[in-house]
Tab-separated table of C-alpha atoms in Angstrom:
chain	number	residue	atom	x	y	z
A	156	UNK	CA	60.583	-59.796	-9.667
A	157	UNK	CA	59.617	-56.530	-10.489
A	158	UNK	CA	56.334	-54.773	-10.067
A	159	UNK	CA	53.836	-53.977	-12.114
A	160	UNK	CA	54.579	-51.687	-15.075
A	161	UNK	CA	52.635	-48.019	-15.384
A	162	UNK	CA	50.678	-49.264	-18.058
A	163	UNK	CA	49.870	-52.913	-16.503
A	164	UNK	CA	48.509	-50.123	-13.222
A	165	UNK	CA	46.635	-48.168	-15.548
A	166	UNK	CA	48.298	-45.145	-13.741
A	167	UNK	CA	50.603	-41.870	-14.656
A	168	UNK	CA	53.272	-43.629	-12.425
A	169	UNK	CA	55.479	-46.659	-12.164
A	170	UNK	CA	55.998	-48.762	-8.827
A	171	UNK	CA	59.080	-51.006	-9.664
A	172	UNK	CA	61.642	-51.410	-6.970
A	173	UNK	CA	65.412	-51.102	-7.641
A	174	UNK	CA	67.501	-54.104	-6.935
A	175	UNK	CA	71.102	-54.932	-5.897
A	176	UNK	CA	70.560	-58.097	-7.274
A	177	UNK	CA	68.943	-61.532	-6.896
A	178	UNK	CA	68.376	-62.435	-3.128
A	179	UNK	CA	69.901	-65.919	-2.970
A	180	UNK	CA	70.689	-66.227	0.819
A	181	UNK	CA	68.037	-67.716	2.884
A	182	UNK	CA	66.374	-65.297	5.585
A	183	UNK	CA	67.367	-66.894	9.324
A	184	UNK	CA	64.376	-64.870	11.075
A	185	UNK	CA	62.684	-66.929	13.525
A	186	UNK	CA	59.107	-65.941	12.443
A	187	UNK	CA	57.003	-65.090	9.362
A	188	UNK	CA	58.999	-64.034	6.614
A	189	UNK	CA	57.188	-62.660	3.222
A	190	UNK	CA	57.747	-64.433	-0.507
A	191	UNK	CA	60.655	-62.265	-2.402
A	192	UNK	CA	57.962	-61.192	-4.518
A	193	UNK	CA	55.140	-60.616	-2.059
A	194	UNK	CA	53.090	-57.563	-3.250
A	195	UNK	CA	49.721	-55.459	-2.278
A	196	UNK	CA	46.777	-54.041	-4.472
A	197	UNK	CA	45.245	-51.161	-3.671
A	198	UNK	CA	42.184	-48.417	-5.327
A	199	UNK	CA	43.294	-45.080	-5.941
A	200	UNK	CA	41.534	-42.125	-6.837
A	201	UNK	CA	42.471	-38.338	-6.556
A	202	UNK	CA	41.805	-38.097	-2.979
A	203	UNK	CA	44.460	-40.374	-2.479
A	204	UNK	CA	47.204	-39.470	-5.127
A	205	UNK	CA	46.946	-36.209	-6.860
A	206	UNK	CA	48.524	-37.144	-10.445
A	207	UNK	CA	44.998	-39.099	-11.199
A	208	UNK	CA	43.325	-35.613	-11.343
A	209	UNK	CA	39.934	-36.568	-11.416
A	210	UNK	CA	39.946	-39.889	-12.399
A	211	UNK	CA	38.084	-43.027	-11.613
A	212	UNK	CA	39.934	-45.194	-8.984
A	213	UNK	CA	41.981	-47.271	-10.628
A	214	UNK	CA	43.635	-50.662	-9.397
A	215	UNK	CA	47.577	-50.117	-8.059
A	216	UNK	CA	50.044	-52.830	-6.865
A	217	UNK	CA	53.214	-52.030	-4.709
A	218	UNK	CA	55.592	-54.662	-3.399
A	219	UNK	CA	54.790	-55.433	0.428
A	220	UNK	CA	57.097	-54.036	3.073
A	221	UNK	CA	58.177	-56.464	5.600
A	222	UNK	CA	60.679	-59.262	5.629
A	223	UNK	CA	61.531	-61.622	3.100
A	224	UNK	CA	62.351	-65.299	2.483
A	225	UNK	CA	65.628	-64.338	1.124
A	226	UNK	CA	68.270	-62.084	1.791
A	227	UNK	CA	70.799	-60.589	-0.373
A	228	UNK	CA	73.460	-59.478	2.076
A	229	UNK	CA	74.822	-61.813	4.653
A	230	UNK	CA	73.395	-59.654	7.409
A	231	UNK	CA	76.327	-60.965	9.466
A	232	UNK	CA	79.056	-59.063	7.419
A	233	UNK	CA	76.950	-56.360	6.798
A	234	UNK	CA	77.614	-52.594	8.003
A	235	UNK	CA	74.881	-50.042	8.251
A	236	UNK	CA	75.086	-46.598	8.223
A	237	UNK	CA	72.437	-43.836	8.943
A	238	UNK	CA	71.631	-40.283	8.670
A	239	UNK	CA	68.798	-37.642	9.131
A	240	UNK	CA	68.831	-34.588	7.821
A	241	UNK	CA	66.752	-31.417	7.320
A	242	UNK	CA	64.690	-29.451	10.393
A	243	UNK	CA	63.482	-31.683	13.697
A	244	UNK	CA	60.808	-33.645	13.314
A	245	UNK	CA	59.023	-35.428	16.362
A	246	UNK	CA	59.926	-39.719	16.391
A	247	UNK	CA	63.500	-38.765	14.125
A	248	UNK	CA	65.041	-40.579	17.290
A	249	UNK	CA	62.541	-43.798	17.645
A	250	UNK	CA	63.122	-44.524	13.744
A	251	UNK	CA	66.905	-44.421	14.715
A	252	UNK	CA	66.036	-46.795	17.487
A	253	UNK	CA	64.205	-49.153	15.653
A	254	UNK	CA	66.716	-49.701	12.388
A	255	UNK	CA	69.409	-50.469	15.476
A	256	UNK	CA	67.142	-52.433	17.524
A	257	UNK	CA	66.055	-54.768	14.325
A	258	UNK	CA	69.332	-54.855	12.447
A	259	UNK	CA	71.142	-55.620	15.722
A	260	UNK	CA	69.181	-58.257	17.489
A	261	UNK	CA	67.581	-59.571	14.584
A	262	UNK	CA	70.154	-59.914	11.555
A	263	UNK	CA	73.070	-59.784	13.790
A	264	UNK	CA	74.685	-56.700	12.091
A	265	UNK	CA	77.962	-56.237	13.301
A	266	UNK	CA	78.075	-52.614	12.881
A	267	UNK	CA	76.157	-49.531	12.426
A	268	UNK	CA	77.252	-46.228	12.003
A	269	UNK	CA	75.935	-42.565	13.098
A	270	UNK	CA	76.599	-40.151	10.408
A	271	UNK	CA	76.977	-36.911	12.358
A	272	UNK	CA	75.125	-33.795	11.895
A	273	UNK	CA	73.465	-34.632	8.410
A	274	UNK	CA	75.031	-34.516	4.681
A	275	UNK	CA	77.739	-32.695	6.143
A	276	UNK	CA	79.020	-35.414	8.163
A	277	UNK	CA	80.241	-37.707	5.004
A	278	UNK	CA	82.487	-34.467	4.275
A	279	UNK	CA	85.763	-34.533	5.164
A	280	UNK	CA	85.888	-30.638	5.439
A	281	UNK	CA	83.194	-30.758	8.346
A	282	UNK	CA	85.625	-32.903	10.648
A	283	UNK	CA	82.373	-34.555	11.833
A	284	UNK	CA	83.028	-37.871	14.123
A	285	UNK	CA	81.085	-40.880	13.004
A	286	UNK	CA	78.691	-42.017	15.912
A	287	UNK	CA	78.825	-45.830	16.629
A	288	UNK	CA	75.234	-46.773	17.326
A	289	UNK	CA	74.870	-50.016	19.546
A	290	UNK	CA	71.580	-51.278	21.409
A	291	UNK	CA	73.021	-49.762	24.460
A	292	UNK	CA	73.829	-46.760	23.385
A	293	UNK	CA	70.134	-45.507	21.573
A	294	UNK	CA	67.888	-47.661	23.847
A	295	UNK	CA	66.667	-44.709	25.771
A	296	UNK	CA	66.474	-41.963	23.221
A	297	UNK	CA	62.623	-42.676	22.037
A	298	UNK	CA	62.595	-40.579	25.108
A	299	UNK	CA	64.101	-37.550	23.801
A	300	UNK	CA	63.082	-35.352	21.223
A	301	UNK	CA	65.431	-33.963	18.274
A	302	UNK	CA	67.778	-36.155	17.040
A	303	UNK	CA	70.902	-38.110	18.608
A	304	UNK	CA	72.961	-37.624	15.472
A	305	UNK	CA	71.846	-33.702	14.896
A	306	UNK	CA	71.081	-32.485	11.535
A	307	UNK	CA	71.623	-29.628	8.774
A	308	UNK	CA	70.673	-28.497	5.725
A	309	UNK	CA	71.928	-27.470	2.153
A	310	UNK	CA	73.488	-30.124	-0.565
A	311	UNK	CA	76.392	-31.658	-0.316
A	312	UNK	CA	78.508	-33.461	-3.400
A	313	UNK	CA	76.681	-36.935	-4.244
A	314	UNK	CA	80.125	-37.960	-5.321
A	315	UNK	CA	82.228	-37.355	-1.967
A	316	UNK	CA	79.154	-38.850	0.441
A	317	UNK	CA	79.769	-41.846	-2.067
A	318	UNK	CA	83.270	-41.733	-1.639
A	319	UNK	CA	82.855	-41.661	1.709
A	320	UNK	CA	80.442	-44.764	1.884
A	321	UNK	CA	83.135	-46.866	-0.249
A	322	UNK	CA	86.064	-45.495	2.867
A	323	UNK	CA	83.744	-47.165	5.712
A	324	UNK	CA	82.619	-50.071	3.491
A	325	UNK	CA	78.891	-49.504	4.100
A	326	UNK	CA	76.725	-51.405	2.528
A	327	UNK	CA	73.207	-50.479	3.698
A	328	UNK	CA	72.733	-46.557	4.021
A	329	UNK	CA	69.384	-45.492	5.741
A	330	UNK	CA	68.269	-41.462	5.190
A	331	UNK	CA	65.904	-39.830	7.083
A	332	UNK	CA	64.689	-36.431	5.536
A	333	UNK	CA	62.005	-34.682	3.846
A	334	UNK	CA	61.906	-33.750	-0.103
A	335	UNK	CA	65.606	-32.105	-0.303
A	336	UNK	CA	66.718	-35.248	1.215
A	337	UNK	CA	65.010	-37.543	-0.714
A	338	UNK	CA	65.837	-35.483	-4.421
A	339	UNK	CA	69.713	-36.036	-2.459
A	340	UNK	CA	69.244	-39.392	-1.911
A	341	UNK	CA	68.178	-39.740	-5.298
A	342	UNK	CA	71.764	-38.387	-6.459
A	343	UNK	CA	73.799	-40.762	-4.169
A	344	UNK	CA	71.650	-43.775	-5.406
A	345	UNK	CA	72.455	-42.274	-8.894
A	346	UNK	CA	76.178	-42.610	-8.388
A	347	UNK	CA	76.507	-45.201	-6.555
A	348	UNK	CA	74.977	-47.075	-9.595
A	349	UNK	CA	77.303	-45.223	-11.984
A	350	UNK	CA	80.206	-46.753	-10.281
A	351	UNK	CA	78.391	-50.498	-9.845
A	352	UNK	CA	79.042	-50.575	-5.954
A	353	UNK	CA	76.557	-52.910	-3.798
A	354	UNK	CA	75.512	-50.522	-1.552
A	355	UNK	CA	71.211	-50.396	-0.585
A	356	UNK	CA	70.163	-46.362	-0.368
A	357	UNK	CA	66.716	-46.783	1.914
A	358	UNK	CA	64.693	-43.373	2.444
A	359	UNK	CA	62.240	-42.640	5.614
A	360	UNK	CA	60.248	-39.646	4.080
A	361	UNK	CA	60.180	-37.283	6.984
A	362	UNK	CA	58.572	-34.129	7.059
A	363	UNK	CA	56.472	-32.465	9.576
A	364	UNK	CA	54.439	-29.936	6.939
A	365	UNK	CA	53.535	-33.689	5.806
A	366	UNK	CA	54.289	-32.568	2.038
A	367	UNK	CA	55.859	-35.444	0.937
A	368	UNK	CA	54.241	-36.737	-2.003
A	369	UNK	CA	52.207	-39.676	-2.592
A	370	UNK	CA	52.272	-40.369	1.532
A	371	UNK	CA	49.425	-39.526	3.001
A	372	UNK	CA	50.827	-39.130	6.560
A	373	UNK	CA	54.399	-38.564	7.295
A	374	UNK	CA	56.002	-39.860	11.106
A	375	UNK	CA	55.739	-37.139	13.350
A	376	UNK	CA	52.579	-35.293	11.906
A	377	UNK	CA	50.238	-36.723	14.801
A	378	UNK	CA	52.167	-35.462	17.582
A	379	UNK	CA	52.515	-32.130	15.475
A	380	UNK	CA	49.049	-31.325	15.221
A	381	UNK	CA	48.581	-32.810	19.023
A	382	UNK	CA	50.372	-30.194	19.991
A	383	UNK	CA	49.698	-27.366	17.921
A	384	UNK	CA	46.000	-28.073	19.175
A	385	UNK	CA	47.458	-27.053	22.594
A	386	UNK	CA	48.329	-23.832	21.215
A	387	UNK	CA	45.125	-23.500	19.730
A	388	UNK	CA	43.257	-23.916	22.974
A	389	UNK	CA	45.775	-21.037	24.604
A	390	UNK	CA	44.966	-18.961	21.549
A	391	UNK	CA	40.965	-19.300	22.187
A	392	UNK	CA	41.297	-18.892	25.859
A	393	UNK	CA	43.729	-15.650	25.804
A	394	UNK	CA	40.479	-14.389	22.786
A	395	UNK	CA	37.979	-15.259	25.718
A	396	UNK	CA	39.582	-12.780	28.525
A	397	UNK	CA	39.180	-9.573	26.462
A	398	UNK	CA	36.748	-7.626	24.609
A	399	UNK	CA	37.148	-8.394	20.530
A	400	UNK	CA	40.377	-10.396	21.387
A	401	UNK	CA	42.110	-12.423	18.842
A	402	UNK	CA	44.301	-15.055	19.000
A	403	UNK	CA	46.365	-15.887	16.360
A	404	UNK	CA	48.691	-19.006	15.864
A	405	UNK	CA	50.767	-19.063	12.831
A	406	UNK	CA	52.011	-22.913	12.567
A	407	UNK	CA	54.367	-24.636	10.121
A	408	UNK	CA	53.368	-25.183	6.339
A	409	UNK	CA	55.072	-23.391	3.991
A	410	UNK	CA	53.496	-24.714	0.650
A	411	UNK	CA	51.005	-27.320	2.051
A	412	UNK	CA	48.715	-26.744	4.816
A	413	UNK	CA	47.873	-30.015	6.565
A	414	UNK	CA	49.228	-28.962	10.481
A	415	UNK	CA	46.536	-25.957	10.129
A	416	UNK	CA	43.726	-28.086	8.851
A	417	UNK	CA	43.912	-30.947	10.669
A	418	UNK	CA	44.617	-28.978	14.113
A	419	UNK	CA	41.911	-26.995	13.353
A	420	UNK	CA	39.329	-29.348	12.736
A	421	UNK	CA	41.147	-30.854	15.801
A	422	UNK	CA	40.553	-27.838	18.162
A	423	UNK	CA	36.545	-26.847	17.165
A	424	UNK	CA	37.954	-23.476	18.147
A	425	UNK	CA	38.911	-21.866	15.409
A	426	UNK	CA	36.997	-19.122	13.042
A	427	UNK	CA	39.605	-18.443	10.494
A	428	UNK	CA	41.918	-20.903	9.034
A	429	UNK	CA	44.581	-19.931	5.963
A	430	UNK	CA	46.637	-22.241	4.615
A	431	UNK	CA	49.162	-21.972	1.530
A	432	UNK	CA	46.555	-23.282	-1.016
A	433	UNK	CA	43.754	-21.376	-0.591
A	434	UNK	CA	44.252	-17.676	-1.901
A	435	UNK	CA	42.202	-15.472	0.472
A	436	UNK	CA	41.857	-11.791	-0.011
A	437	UNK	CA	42.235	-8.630	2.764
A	438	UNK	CA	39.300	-6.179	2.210
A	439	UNK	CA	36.156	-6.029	-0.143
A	440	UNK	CA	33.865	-8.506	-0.642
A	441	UNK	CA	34.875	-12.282	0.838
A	442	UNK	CA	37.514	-10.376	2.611
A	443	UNK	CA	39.204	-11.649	5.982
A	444	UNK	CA	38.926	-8.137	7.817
A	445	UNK	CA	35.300	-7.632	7.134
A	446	UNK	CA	34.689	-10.780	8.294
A	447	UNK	CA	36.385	-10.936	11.129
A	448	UNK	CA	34.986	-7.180	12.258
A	449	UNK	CA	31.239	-9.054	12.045
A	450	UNK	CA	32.894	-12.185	14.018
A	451	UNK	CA	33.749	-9.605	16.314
A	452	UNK	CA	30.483	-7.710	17.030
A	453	UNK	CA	28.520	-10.585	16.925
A	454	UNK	CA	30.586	-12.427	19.283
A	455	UNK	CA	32.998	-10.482	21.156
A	456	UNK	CA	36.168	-13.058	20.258
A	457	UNK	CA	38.071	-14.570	17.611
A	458	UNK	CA	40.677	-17.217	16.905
A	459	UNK	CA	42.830	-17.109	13.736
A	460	UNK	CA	45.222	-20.313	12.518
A	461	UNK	CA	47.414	-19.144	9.772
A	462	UNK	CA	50.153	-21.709	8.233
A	463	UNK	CA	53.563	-20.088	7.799
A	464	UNK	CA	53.830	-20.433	3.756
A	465	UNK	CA	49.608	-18.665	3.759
A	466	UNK	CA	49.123	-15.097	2.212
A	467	UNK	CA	52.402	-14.951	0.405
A	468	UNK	CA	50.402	-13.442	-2.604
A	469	UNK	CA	49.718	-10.844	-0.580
A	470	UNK	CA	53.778	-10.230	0.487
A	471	UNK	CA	56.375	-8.338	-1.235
A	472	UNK	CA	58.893	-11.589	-2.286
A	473	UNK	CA	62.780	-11.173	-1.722
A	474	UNK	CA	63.770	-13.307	-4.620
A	475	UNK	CA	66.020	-15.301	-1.921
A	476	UNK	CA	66.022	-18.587	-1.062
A	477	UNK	CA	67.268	-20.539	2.178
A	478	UNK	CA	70.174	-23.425	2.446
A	479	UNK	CA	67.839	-25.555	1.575
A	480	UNK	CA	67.540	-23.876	-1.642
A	481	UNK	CA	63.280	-23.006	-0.462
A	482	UNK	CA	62.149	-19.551	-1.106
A	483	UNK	CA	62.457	-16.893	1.415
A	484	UNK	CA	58.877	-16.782	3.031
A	485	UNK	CA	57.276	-12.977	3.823
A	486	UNK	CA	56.396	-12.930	7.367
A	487	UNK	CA	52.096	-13.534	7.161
A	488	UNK	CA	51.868	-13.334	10.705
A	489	UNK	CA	53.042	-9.841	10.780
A	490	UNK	CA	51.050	-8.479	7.916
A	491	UNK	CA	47.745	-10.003	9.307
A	492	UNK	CA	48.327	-8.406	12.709
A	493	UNK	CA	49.409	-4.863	11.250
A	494	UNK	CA	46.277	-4.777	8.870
A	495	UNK	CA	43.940	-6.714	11.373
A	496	UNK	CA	44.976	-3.266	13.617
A	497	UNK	CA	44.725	-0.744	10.633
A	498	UNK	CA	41.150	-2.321	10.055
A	499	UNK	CA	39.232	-2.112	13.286
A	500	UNK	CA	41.574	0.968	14.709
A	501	UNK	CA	39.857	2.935	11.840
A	502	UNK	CA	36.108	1.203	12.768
A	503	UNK	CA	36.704	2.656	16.138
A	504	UNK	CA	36.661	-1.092	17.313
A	505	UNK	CA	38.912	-1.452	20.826
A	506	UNK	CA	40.750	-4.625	20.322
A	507	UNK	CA	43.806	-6.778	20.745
A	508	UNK	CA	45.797	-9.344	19.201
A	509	UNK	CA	47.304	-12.126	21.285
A	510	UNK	CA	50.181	-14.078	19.191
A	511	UNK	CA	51.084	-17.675	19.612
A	512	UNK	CA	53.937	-19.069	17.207
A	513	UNK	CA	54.569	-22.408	18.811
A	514	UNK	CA	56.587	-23.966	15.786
A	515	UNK	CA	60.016	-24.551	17.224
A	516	UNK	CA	58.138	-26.017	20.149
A	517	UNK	CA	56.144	-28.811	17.801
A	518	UNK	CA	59.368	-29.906	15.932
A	519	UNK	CA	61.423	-30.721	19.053
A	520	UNK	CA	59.018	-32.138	21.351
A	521	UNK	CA	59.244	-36.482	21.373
A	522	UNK	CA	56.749	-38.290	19.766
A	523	UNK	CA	53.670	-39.377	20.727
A	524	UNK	CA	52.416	-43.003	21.204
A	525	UNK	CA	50.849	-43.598	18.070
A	526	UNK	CA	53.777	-41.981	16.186
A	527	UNK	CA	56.370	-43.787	18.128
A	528	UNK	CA	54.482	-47.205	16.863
A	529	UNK	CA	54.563	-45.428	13.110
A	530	UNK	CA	58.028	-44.423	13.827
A	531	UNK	CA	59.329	-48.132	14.883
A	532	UNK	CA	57.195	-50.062	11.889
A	533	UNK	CA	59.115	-47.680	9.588
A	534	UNK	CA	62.626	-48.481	10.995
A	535	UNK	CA	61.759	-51.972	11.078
A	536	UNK	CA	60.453	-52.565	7.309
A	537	UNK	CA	63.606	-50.156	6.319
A	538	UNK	CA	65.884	-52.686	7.439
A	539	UNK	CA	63.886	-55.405	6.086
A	540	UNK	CA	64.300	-53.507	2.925
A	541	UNK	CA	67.990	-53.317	2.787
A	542	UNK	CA	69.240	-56.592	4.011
A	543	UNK	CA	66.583	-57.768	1.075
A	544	UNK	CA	68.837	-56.179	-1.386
A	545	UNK	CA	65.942	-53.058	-2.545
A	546	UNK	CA	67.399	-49.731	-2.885
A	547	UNK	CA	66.565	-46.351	-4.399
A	548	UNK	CA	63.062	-46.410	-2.550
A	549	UNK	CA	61.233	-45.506	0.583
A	550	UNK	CA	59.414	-47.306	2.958
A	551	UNK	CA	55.930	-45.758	3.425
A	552	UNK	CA	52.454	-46.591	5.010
A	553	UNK	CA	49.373	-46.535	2.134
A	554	UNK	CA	46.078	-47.061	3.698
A	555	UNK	CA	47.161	-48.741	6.574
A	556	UNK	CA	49.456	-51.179	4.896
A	557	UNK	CA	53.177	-51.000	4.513
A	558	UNK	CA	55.020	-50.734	0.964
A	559	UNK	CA	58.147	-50.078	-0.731
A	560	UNK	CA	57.695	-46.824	-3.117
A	561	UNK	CA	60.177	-45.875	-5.761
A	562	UNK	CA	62.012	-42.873	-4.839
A	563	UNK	CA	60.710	-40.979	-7.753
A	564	UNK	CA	57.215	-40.965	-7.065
A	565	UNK	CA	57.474	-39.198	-3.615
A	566	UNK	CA	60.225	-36.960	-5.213
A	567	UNK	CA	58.242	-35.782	-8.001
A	568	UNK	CA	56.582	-32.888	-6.324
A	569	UNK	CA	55.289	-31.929	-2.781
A	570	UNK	CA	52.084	-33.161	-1.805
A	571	UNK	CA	49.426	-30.280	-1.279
A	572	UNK	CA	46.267	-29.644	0.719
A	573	UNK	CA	43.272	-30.601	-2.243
A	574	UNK	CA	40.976	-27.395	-1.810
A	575	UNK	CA	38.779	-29.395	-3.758
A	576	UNK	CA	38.157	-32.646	-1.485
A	577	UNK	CA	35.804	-33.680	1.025
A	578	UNK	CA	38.491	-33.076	3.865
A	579	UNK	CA	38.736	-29.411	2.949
A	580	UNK	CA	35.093	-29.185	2.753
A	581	UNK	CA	35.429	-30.537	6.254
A	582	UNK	CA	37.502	-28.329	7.246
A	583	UNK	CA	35.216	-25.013	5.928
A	584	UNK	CA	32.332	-26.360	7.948
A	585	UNK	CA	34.392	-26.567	11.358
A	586	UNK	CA	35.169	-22.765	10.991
A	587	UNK	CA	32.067	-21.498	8.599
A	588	UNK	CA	34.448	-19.549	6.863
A	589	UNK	CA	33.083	-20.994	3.265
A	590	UNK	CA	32.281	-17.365	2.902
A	591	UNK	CA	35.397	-16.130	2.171
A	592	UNK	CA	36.995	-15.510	-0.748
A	593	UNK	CA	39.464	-17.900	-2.383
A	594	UNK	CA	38.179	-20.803	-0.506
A	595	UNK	CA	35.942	-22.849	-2.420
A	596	UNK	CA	37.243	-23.528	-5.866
A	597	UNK	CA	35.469	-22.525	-8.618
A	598	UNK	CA	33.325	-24.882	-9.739
């Protein structure tokens, strides 16, 4: 049964679930197992989901992750294959875990496959060796950062990954990635349709910049901003062993600022936080160096967090674009410390700038605790997902709860850091830089 339609949710979206068909084969779990059409109502306003703008909440039902009463595929001739894709992300190897440990010891599937070094491992031109993943084999790598499988980037042909599913007769695939994985995914799910195969396409939204829309925290994001606090602290004592020192951590976020926000409010160290969404300007009135010059006298110290994707207004663009087919980002780091220098060398101010970029650092580092218990829900309801028969969708957590969202809603843009909410408000008052310009909106 499908969920409820846009209009029935009064919302700008749909939530139906795609279907391989009718589950007709009774679930053999040994413990509570959901109804086939079990779903969960929520209140959403803006805060929560962007596309209601400013909107009254208004009443949304998803269909419940978790398992169900009825199975479509007979788990027991089932094969399972999985990927992950994209940059590191902290708990990419305890969501592997997890979709072995449950698909293995609980629906007895007979075989599960490691898809090598990302998209490119379905293409026969790579010559990448399919992994065979067994209980014995994964059960220590929740230890390990990174990823037991590896990774890349850039598209590959929808149509030969297909072709390769159909040549090892896979018939759940599992792909963890952020929003070029997921707009990838929605191409294989596409053709795999097109040619009326039975094979489930289950997405684990992964993205440390946690951009991915409509999910308001994405695995891995925790231990990210645990540890960019760390660097934070460093920052602010390095600032405290000098005259008008500055520390200055650039961390990831190249259009959405979350790591930056969150670790600032995190840290209660910081004076100046920039992120992606809030325009800020150099000099003149509201302007970062004037500010930071009276931070300066008045206190002898600052500490500056600036997320990677911040100031790029301010930054000649190349007009070139990564694999991953992103825009080239101009380096904000550098420009802040050349005119931070430019600024107070001409004020006669004595000064230096200690820099911290601690971003290859977050992504490989394992997860923490609370992610790894994220991390293992996730692979768990995933699974449930796929032997159920759902596919084009992701398995996400919404206020606590777990649901199945259609792939299209979390591929329909990247979520973004709301310069108008109460968080970001928060946020201002941790560093009292309301001052400056570009970040309050105007009212």
């Amino acid at each position: 049964m499908p969920s409820k339609s846009k209009k029935e949710n009064n919302c700008l979206f749909t939530t139906d679930i795609d279907s391989l068909g009718a589950a007709k084969i009774p679930s053999r779990l040994p413990y509570y197992t959901l109804p086939d059409d079990a779903k969960l109502s929520f209140f959403l306003d803006s805060e929560s989901v962007e596309e209601l703008h400013d909107k009254a909440a208004v009443p949304v039902t998803f269909e419940a992750a978790g398992p169900r009463e009825h199975l479509f595929f007979d788990s027991s001739k089932a094969k399972c294959a999985i990927v992950t894709c994209g940059g590191l992300c902290p708990g990419l190897n305890d969501v592997i875990r997890a979709i072995v440990m449950e698909a293995t010891h609980n629906y007895k599937v007979p075989a599960i496959l490691g898809i090598r070094y990302g998209l490119e491992g379905f293409i026969p031109k790579y010559d990448h060796e399919v992994m065979e993943l067994t209980p014995d084999n994964i059960s220590g790598i929740h230890l390990m950062g990174g990823t037991i499988l590896g990774t890349s980037r850039g598209p590959q042909s929808a149509e030969e990954i297909v072709d390769a599913l159909e040549r090892m007769n896979v018939s759940c695939l599992f792909m963890l990635g952020g929003d070029g994985t997921m707009r990838a995914m929605s191409k294989v799910a596409a053709e795999i349709k097109a040619r009326r195969n039975k094979i489930s396409v289950i997405g684990i939204p992964k993205t440390i910049d946690n951009d991915i829309n409509f999910i308001n925290q994405s695995f891995g994001f925790e231990t990210a901003v645990d540890k960019a606090t760390e660097a934070i602290q460093c920052a602010h004592t390095e600032a405290l062993g000098a005259k008008n020192s500055i520390g200055l951590v650039k961390l990831m976020g190249r259009e959405s600022g979350f790591i930056a926000a969150h670790a600032t409010m995190a840290s209660k160290e910081v004076n100046f936080v920039l992120v992606p969404e809030a325009e800020f300007r150099m000099d003149g009135e509201g302007g970062l160096l004037p500010a930071l010059h009276e931070r300066l006298k008045r206190r002898g110290h600052a500490v500056i967090v600036v997320a990677e994707g911040a100031g790029q207004h301010l930054l000649k663009s190349s007009n070139e674009t990564d694999i991953s087919g992103n825009p080239v980002l101009g380096d904000i780091a550098s420009l802040l410390r050349e005119e931070i220098k430019q600024y107070l060398d001409a004020r006669d101010m004595s000064h230096s700038i200690k820099y911290i970029d601690p971003s290859y650092i977050i992504r490989s580092i394992p997860a923490n605790a609370n992610d790894k218990v994220y991390c293992g829900l996730l692979g768990q309801n995933a699974v449930h997902a796929a032997m159920a028969g759902k596919t084009n969708m992701v398995v996400a957590k919404l206020m606590e709860r777990y649901v199945h969202l259609p792939l299209e809603l979390v591929t329909r843009k990247r979520r973004k850091l709301d310069v108008r909410s109460g968080y970001w408000s928060s946020v201002l008052e941790s560093t009292g830089q309301s001052g400056l310009y570009g970040m309050m909106p105007e009212k």
